[in-house]
Tab-separated table of C-alpha atoms and ligand atoms in Angstrom:
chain	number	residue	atom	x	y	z
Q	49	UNK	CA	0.000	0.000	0.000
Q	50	UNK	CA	2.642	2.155	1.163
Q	51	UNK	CA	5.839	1.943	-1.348
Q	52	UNK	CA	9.084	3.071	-1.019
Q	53	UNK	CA	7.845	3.527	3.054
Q	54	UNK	CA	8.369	1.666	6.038
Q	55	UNK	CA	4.906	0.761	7.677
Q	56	UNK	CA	5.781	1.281	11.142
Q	57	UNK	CA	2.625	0.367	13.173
Q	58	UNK	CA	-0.533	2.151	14.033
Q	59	UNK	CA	-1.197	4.125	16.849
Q	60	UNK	CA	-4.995	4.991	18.121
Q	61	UNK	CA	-5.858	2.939	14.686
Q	62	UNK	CA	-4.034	4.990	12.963
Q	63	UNK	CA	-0.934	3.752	10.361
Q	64	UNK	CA	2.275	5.543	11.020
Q	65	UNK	CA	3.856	5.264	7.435
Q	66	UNK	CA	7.734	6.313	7.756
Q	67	UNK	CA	9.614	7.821	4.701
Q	68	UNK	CA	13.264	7.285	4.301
Q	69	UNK	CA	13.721	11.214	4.583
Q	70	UNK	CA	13.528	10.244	8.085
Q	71	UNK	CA	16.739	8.938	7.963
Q	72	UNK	CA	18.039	12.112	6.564
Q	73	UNK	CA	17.094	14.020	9.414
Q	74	UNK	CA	18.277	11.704	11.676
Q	75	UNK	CA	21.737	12.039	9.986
Q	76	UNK	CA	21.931	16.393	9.672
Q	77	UNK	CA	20.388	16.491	13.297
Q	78	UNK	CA	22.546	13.850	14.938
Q	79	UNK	CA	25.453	13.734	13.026
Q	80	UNK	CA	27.395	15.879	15.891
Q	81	UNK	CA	25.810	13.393	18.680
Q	82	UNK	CA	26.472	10.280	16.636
Q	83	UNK	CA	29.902	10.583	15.876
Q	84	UNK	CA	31.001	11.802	19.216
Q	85	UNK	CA	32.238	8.816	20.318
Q	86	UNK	CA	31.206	9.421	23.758
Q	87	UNK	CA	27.886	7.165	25.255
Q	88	UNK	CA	26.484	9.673	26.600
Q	89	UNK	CA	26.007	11.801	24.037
Q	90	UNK	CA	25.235	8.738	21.742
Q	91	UNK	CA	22.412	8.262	23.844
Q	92	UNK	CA	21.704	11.725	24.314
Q	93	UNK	CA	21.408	12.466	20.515
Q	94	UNK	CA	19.323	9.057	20.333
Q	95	UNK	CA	16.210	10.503	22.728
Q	96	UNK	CA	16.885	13.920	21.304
Q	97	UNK	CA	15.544	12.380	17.897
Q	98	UNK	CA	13.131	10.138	19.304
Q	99	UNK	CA	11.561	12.937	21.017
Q	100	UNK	CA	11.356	15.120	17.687
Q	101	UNK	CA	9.527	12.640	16.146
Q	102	UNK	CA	7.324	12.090	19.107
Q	103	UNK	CA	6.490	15.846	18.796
Q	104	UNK	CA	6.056	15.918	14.901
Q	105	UNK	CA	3.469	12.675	15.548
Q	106	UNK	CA	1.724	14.410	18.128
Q	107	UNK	CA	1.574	17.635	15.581
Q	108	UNK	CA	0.095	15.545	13.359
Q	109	UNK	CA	-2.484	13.486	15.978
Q	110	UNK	CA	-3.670	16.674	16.307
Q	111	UNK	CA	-4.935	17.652	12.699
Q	112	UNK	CA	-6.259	13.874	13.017
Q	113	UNK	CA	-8.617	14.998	16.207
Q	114	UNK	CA	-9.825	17.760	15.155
Q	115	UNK	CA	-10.390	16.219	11.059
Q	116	UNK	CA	-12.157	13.468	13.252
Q	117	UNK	CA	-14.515	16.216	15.091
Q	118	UNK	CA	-15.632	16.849	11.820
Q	119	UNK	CA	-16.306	13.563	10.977
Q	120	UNK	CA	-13.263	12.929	8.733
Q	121	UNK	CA	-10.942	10.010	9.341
Q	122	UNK	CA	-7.277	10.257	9.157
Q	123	UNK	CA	-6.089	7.400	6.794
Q	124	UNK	CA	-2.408	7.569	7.685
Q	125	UNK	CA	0.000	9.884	9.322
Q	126	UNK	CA	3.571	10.047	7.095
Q	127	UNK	CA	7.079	11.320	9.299
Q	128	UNK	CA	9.363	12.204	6.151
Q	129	UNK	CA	12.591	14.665	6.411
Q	130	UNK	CA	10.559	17.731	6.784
Q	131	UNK	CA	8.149	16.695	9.632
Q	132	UNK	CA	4.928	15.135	8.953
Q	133	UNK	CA	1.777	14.798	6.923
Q	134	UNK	CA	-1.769	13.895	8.136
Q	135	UNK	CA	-3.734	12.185	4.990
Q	136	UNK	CA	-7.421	12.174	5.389
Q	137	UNK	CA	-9.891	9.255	4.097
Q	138	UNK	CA	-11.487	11.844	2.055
Q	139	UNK	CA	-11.303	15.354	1.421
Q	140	UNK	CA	-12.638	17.843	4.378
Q	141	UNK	CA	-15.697	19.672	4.261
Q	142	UNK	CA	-15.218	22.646	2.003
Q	143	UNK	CA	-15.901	25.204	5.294
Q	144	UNK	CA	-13.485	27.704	5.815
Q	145	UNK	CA	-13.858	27.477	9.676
Q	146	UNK	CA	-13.857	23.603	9.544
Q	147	UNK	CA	-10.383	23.773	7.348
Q	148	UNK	CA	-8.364	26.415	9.352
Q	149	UNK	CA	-9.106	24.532	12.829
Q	150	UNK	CA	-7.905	21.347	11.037
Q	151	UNK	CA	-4.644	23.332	10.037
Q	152	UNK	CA	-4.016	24.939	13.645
Q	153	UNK	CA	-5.507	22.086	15.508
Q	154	UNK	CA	-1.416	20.812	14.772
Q	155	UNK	CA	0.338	24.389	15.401
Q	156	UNK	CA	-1.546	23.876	18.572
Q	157	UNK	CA	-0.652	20.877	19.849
Q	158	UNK	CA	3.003	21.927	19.477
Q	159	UNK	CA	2.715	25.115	21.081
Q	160	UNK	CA	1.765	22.812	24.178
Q	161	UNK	CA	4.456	20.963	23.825
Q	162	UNK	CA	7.003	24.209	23.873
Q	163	UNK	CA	4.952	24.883	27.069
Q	164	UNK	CA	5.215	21.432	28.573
Q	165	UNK	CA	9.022	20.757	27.697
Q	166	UNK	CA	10.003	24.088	29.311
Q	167	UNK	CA	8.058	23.484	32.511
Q	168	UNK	CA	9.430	20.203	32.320
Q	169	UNK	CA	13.238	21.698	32.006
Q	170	UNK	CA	12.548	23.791	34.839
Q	171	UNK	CA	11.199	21.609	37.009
Q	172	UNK	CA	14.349	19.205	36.802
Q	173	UNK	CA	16.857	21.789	37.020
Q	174	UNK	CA	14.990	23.240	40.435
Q	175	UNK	CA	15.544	19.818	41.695
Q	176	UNK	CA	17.727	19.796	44.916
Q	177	UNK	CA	21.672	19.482	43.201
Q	178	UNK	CA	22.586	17.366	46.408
Q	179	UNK	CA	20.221	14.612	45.227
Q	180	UNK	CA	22.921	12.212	44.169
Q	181	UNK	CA	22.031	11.901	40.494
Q	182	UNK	CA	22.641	15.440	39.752
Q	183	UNK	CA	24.395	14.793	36.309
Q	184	UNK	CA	21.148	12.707	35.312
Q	185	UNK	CA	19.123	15.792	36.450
Q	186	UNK	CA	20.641	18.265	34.383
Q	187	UNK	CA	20.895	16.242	31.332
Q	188	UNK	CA	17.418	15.031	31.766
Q	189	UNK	CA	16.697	19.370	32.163
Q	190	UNK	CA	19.075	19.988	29.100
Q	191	UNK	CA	17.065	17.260	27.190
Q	192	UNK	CA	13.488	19.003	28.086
Q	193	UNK	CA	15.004	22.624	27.292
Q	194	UNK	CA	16.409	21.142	24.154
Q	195	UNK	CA	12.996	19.995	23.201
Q	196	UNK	CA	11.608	22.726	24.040
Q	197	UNK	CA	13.337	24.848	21.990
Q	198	UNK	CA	12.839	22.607	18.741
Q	199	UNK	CA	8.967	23.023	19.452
Q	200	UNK	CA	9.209	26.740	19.582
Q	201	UNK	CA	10.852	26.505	15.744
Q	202	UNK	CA	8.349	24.139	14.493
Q	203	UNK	CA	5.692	26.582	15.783
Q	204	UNK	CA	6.958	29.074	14.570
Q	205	UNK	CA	7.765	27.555	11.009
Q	206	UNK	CA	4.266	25.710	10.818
Q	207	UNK	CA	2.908	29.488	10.878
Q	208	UNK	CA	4.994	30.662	8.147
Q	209	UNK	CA	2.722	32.609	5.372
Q	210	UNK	CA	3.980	29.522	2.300
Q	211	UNK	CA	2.296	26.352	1.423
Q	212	UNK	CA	2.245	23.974	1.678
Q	213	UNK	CA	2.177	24.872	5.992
Q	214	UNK	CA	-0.384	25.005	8.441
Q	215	UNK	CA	0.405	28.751	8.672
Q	216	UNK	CA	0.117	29.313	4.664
Q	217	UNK	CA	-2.739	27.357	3.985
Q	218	UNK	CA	-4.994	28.564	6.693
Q	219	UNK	CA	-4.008	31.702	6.137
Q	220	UNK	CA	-5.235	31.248	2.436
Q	221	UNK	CA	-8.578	29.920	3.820
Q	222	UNK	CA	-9.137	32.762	5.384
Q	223	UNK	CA	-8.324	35.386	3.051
Q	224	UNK	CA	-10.534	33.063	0.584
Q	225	UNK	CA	-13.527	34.740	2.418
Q	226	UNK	CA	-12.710	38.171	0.734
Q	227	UNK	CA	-10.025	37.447	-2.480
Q	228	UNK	CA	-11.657	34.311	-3.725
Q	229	UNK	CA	-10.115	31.035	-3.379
Q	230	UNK	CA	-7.775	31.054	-6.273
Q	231	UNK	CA	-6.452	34.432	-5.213
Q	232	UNK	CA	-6.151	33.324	-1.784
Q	233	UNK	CA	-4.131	30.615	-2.823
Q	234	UNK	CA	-1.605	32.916	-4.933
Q	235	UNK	CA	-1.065	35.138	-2.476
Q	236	UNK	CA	0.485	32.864	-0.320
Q	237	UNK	CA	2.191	31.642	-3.427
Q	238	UNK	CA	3.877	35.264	-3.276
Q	239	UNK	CA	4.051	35.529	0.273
Q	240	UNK	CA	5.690	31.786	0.296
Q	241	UNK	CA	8.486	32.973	-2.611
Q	242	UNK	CA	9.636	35.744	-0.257
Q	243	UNK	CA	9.501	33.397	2.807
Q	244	UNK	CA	11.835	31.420	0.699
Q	245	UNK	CA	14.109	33.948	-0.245
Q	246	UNK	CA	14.325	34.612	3.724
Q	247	UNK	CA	15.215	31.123	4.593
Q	248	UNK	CA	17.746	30.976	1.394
Q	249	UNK	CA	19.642	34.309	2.678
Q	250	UNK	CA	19.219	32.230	6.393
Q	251	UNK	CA	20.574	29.361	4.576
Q	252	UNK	CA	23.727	30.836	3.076
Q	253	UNK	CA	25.020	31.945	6.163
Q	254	UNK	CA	26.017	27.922	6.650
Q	255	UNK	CA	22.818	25.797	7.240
Q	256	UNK	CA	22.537	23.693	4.218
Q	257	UNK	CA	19.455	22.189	5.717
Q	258	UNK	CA	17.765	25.735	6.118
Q	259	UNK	CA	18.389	25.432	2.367
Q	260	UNK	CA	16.842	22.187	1.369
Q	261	UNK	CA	13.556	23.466	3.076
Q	262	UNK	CA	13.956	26.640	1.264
Q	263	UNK	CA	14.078	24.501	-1.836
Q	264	UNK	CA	11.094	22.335	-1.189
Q	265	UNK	CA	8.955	25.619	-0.211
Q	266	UNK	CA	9.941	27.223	-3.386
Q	267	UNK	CA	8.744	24.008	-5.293
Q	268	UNK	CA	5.435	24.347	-3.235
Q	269	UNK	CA	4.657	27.535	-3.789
Q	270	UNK	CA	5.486	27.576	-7.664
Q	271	UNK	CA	3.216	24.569	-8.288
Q	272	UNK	CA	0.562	26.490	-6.251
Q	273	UNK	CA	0.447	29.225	-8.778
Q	274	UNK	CA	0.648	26.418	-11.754
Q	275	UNK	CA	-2.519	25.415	-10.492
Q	276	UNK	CA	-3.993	28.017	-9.361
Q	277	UNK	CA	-3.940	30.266	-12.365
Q	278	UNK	CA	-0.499	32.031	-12.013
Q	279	UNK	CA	0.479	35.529	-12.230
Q	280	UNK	CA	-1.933	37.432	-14.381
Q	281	UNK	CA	1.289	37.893	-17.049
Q	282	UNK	CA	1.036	34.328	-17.721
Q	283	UNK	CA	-2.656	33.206	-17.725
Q	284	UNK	CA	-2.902	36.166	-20.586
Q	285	UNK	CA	0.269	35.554	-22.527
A	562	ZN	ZN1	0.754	20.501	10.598
């Protein structure tokens, strides 16, 4: 059913269908932890990444509740090298409303999760430093901060004005209310090219990975305006 991807079990009856851009991740994220030679940060880089992806599933569990308040079933939830994707059984109800909480209903979930990794961190570093497994207690704190942190970004990404995001494409519902839906939808096209151009002048300063999203956003956003009419220049020409 699932080619080229690794089935990797369901969860709440739901498939979790791995892609091997997983792997990639894995290997630009943990590279540093991986090759360090040292256990400890072996296994430190090791829960780092499981608790990314634990975070990106819970992202996407949370488009699944909310498609499944509206009566839409989530089919499978794919991890790939850019986060996650919630596929639906069939397509959502055309509602503006009904399609933007489905979009944010993920965005939400992870700003919990920057909430409850940071009160996490701080409650392990405010535990008493004579308790005898201090080292544990910090690293479990640097862990929770560390997760934290990534949450914030993937908030804060997953907002971004570009599809194909939660951020973009809600954004384009809701504009749809005034602009029309294929305006909408270019719009965020534009918006999305300069987002890229942001990330690619981010990107050149030494993160190739910043990059290789920059890439895939600028593929997005140009095959959103290929189907969605295009500039006015080229629908007339
Ligand atoms: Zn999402």
């Amino acid at each position: 059913m699932f080619d080229d991807k690794i089935e990797f079990g369901k969860l709440f009856g739901i498939p979790i269908v791995l892609d091997y851009g997983l792997i990639l991740l894995a290997v630009v994220f943990g590279y540093s932890y991986f090759t360090s030679g040292n256990l400890a940060t072996i296994s430190y880089g090791l829960l780092l990444f499981v608790g990314v992806v634990i975070s990106i599933l819970l992202h996407e569990f949370g488009h699944a509740l909310a498609g499944a308040y509206y009566g839409v079933r989530a089919s499978h939830i794919e991890l790939h090298g850019l986060g996650g994707l919630c596929h639906f059984t069939r397509a959502l109800p055309p509602e503006r409303t009904t399609n933007i909480v489905v979009l944010l209903a993920g965005p939400a979930v992870t700003l919990i999760l920057w909430l409850v990794f940071k009160g996490l961190s701080m409650m392990a570093y405010e535990l008493p430093a004579n308790a005898g497994f201090v080292t544990g207690v910090s690293r479990i704190g640097n862990l929770m901060s560390h997760l934290s942190i990534i949450n914030f970004y993937l908030l804060i990404f997953n907002l971004l004005p570009a599809h194909p995001l939660d951020g973009g494409r809600s954004l384009a519902h809701f504009i749809s209310k005034w602009a029309g839906y294929d305006r909408a939808m270019r719009f965020v096209a534009y918006t999305g090219t300069l987002v890229t151009a942001w990330l690619v002048w981010e990107g050149l300063q030494g993160n190739t990975f910043l990059l290789l999203i920059a890439l895939f956003l600028f593929m997005s956003n140009l095959s959103v305006l290929d189907t969605h009419g295009g500039p006015r220049w080229r629908r007339e020409g």
